[in-house]
Tab-separated table of C-alpha atoms in Angstrom:
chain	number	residue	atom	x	y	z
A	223	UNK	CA	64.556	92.582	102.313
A	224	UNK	CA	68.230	92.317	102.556
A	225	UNK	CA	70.777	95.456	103.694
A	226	UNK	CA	74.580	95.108	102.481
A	227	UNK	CA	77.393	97.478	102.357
A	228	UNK	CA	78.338	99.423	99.771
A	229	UNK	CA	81.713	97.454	97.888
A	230	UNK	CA	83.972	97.228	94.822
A	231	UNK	CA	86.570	95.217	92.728
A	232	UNK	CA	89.081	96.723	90.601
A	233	UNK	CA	88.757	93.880	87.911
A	234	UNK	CA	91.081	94.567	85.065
A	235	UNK	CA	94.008	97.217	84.466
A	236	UNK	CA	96.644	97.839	82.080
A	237	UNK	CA	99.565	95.791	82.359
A	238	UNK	CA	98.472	94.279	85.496
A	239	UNK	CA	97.304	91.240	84.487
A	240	UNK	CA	99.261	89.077	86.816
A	241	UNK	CA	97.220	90.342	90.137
A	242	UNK	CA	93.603	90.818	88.773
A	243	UNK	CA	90.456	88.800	88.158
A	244	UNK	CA	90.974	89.538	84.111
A	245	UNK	CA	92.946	91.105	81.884
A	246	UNK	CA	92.621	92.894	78.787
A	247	UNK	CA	95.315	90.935	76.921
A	248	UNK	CA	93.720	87.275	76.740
A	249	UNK	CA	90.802	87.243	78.702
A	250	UNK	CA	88.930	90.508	77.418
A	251	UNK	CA	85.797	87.908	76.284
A	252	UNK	CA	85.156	87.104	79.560
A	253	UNK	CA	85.558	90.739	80.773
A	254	UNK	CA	82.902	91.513	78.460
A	255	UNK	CA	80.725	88.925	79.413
A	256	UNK	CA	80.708	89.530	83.036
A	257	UNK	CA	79.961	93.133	82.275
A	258	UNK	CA	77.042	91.711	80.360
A	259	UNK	CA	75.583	89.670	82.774
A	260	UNK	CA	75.974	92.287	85.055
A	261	UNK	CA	72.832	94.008	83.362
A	262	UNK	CA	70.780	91.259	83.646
A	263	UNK	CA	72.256	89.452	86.624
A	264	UNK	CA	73.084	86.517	84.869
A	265	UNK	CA	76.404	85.913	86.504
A	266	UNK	CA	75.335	81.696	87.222
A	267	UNK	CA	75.724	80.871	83.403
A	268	UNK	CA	78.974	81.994	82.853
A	269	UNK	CA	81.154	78.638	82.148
A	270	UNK	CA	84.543	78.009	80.883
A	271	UNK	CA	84.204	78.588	77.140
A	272	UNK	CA	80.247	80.422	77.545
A	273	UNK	CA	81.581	83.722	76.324
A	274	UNK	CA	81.812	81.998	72.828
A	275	UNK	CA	77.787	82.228	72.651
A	276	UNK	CA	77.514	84.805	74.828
A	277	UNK	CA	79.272	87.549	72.609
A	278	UNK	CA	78.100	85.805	69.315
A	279	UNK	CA	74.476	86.726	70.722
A	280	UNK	CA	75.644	90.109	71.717
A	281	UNK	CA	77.234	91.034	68.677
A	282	UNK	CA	73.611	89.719	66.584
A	283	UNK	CA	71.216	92.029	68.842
A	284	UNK	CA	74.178	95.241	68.392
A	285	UNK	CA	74.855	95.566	71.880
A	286	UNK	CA	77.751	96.772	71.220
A	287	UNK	CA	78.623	99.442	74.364
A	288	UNK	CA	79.436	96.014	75.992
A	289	UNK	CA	82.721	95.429	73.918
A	290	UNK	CA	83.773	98.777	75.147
A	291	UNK	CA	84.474	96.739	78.502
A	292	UNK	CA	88.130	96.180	77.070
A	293	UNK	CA	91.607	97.933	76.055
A	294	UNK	CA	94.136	97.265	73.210
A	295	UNK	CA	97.229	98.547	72.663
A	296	UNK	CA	98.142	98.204	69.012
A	297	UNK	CA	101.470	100.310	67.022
A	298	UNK	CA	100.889	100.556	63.224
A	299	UNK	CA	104.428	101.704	61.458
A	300	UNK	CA	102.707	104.638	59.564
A	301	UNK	CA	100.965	107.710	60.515
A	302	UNK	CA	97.249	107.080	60.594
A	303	UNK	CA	93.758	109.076	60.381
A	304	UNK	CA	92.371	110.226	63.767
A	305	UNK	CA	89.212	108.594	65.365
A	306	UNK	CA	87.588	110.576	67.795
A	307	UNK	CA	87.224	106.854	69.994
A	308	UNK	CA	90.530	105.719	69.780
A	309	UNK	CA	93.830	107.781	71.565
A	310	UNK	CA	97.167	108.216	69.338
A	311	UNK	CA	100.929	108.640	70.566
A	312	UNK	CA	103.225	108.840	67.895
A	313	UNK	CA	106.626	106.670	68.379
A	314	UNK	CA	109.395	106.893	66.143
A	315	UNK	CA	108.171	106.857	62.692
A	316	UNK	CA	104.950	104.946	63.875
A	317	UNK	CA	101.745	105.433	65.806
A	318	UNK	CA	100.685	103.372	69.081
A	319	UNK	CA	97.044	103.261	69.226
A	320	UNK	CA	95.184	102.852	72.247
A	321	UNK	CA	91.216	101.854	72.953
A	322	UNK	CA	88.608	99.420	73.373
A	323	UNK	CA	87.324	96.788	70.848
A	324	UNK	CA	84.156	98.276	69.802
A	325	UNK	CA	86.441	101.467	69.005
A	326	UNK	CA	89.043	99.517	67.056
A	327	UNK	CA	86.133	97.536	65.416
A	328	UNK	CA	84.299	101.049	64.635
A	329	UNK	CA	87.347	102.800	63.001
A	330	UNK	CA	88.700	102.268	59.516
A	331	UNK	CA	92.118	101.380	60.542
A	332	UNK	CA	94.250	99.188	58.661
A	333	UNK	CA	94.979	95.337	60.009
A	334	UNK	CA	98.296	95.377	59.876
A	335	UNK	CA	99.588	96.499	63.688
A	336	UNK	CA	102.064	94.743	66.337
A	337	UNK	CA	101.708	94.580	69.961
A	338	UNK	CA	103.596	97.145	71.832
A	339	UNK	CA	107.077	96.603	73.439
A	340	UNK	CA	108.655	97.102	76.349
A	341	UNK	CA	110.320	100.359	75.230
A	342	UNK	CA	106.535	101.774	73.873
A	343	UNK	CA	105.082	100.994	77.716
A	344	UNK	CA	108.014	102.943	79.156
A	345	UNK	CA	107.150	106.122	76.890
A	346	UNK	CA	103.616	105.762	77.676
A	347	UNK	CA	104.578	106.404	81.653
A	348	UNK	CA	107.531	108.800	80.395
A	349	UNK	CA	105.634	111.163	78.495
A	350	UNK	CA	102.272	110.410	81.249
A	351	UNK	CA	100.085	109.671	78.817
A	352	UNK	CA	97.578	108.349	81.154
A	353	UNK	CA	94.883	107.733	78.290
A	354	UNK	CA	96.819	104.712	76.712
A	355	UNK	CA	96.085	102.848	79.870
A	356	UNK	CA	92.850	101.797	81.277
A	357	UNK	CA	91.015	99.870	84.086
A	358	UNK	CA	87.965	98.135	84.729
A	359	UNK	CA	85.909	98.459	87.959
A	360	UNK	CA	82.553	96.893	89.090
A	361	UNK	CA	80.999	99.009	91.709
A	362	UNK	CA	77.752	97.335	94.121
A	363	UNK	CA	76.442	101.126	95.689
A	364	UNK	CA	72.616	102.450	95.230
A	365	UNK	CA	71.098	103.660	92.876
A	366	UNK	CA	71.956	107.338	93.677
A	367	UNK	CA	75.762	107.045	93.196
A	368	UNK	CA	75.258	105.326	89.963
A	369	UNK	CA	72.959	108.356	88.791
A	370	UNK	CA	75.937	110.612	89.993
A	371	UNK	CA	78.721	108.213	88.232
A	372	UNK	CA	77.325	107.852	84.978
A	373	UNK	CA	77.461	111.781	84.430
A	374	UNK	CA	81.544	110.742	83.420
A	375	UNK	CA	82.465	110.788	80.021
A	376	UNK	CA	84.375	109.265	78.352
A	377	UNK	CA	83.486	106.467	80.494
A	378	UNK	CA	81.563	102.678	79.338
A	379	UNK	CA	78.934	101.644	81.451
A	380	UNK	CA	77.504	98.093	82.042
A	381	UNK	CA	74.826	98.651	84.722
A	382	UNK	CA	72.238	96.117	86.534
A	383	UNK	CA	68.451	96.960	84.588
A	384	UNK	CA	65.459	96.991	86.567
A	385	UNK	CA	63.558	96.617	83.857
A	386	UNK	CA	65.101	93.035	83.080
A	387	UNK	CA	65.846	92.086	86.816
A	388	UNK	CA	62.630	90.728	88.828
A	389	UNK	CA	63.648	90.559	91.883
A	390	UNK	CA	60.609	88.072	92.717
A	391	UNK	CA	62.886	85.600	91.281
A	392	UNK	CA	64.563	82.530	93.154
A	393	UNK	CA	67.790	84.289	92.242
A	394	UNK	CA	67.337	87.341	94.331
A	395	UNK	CA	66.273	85.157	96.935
A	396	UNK	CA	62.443	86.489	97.294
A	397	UNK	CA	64.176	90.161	98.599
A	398	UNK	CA	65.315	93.160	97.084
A	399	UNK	CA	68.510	94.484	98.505
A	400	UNK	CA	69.389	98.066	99.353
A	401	UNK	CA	72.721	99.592	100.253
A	402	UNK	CA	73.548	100.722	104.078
A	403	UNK	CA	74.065	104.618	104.375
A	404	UNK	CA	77.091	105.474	106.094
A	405	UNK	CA	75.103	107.508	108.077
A	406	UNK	CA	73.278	105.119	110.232
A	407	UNK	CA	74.703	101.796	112.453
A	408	UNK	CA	73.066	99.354	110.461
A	409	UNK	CA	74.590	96.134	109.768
A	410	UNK	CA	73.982	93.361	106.844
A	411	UNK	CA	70.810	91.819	107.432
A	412	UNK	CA	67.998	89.727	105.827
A	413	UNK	CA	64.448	89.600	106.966
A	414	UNK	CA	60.719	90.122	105.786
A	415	UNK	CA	57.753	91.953	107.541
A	416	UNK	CA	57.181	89.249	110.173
A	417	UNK	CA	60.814	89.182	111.236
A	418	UNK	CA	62.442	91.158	113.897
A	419	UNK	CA	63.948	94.681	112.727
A	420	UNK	CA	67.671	94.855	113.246
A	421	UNK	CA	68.133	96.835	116.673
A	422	UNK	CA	69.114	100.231	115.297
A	423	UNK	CA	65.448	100.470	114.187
A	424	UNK	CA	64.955	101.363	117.776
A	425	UNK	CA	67.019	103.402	118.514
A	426	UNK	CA	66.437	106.478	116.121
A	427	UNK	CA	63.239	107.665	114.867
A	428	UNK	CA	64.318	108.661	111.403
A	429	UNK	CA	66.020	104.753	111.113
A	430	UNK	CA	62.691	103.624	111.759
A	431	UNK	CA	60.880	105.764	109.187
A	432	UNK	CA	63.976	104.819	106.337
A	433	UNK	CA	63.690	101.074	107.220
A	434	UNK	CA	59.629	100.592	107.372
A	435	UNK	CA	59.544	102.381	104.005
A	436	UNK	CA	61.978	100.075	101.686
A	437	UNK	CA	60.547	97.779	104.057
A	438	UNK	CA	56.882	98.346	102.555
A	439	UNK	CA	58.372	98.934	98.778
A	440	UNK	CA	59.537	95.820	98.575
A	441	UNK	CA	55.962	94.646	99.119
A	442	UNK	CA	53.905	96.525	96.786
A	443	UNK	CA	56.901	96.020	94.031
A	444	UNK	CA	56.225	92.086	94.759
A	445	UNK	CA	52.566	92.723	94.762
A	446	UNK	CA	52.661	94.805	91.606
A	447	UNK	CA	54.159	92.232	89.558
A	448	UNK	CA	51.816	89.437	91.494
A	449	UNK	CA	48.987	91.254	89.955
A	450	UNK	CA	50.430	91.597	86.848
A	451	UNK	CA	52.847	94.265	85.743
A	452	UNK	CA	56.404	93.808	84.582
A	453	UNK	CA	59.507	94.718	86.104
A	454	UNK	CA	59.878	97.402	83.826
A	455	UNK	CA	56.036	98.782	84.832
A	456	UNK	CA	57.097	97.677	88.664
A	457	UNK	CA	60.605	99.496	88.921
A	458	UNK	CA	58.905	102.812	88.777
A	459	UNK	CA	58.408	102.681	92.826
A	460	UNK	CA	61.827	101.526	93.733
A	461	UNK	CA	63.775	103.677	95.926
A	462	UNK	CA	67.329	105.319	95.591
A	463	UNK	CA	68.450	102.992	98.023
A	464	UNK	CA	68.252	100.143	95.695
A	465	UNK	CA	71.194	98.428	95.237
A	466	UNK	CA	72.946	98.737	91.893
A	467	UNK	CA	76.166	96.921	90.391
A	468	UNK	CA	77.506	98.859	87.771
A	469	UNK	CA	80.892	97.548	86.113
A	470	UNK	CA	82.686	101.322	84.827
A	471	UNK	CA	85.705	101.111	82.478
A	472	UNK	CA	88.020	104.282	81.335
A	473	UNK	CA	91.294	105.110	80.446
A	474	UNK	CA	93.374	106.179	83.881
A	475	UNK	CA	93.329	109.801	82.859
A	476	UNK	CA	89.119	109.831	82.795
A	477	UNK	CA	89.690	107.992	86.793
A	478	UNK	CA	92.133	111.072	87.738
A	479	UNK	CA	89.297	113.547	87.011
A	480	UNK	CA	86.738	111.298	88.637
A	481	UNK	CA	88.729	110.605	92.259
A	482	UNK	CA	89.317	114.571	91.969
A	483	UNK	CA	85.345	115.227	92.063
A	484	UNK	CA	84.432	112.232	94.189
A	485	UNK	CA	87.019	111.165	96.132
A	486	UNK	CA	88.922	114.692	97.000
A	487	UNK	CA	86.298	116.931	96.813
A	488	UNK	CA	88.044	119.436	94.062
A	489	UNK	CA	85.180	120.836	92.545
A	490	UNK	CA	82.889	120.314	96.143
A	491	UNK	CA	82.293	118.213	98.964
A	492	UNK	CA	81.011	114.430	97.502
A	493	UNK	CA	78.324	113.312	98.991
A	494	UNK	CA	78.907	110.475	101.851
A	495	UNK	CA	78.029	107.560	100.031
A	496	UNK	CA	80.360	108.756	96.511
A	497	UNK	CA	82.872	109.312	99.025
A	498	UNK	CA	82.248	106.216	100.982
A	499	UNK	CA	83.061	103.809	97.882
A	500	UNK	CA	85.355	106.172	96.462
A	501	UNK	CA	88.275	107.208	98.453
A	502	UNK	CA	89.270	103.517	99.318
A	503	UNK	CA	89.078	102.638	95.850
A	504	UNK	CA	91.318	105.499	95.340
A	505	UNK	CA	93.753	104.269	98.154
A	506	UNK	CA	93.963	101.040	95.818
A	507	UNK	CA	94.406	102.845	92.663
A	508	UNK	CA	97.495	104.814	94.280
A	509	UNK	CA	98.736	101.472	95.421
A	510	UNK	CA	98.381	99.960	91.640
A	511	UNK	CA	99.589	102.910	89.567
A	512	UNK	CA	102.097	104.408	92.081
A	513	UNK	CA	103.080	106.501	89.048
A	514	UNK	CA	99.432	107.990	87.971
A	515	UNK	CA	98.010	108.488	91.439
């Protein structure tokens, strides 16, 4: 059993892709290929040009929500015909088009479009049209806050599958790891049932009872699949306290409502582990859209 913190990367955002992992003007392939792996934890085959096969594959089974892990700016000189999956701000005599590639790919817009200029990005933050800009975030938290963050729409969604992950595996290093709750003093740690609990097992009778239980499910999962069943059968008994990496992309007017419900508490008080994950990634959002947040 391993026990981590909760954590984050902000991993691509409009116009900033000078201080980020990726970006959505060159690199969007391998945006959308890390989101993919994500699912299936996959992450050790990505090479330099892998994305070439990985997205041909992708594109032949019609997973498609994973191409929605990018954003395009495109201005067509002529009014065009509204799709509900693509956001519009007219410019001069021409439309600027905003959106991901499995949105662009979906709609029956003509070819023919430039890139934006400088003067188009300055309207965009002029007229605060927060939906022509996006960002790309890959959250590690438990299960639980995933449940609560995929309630946001509009809002794509690459999340790690339990039913494709066995966590038997040499990759997951023979544990299953669950996320720390804020509300305890544990510490990162890795162990099995013949190792020594961490100390705050002693020292509080409800640690003791949270610890011996994901403790004991990681067990039976491993002794469910020993005897036979798959990791989709297995999952069934994993705990909320799994951990979960989810990679969430949106347009920066979709992460304004979000931080309002679970990083300031608009709507209601978050609970501890939304807010744990959430307000410091809000801290960094303020710090790279000074202008949005």
């Amino acid at each position: 059993m391993k026990l981590i913190k909760p954590s984050y990367e902000i991993l691509a955002a409009s116009g900033k892709s000078d201080i980020l992992p990726y970006n959505y003007e060159y690199q969007s392939d391998k945006l959308i290929e890390l989101a993919g792996r994500t699912c299936y934890k996959s992450e050790s085959d990505i090479t330099i040009d892998s994305s070439i096969t990985f997205i041909d594959n992708i594109r032949k089974k019609k997973h498609l929500s994973v191409f929605e892990h990018s954003w395009e700016l495109r201005y067509y000189d002529c009014n065009l015909p509204r799709n509900n999956f693509l956001n519009y701000m007219e410019i001069g005599a021409g439309t600027l088009v905003a959106g991901n590639n499995r949105a662009f790919d979906e709609s029956e817009i003509i070819p023919n479009h430039i890139s934006p200029d400088k003067y188009m990005i300055n309207e965009i933050y002029k007229q605060k049209r927060w939906n022509m800009l996006s960002a790309s975030v890959k959250l590690i938290v438990n299960r639980g806050v995933t449940h609560e963050q995929v309630r946001h729409r509009p809002v794509s969604y690459s999340q790690e599958s339990t039913r494709y992950c066995n966590y038997s595996k040499d990759k997951f290093g023979g544990h299953i790891t669950y996320i720390i709750p804020p509300w305890t003093q544990f510490q990162p740690w890795e162990g099995d049932l013949y190792d020594i609990p961490p100390a705050e097992v002693n020292t509080d009778i409800n640690h003791q009872i949270w610890f011996k239980n994901l403790l004991h499910t990681e067990q039976e999962y491993f002794e469910l699949l020993k005897n036979g069943w798959k990791p989709q059968q297995a999952r069934d008994i994993l705990p909320n306290a799994l951990k979960a990496e989810i990679v969430v992309t949106c347009n920066l007017q979709e992460w304004i409502h979000i931080f309002n419900l679970r990083a300031l508490g608009t709507t209601g008080t978050p609970h501890p582990q939304m807010s744990e994950i959430m307000i410091p990634l809000y801290e960094d959002f303020k710090k790279l859209f000074p202008e949005v947040f």
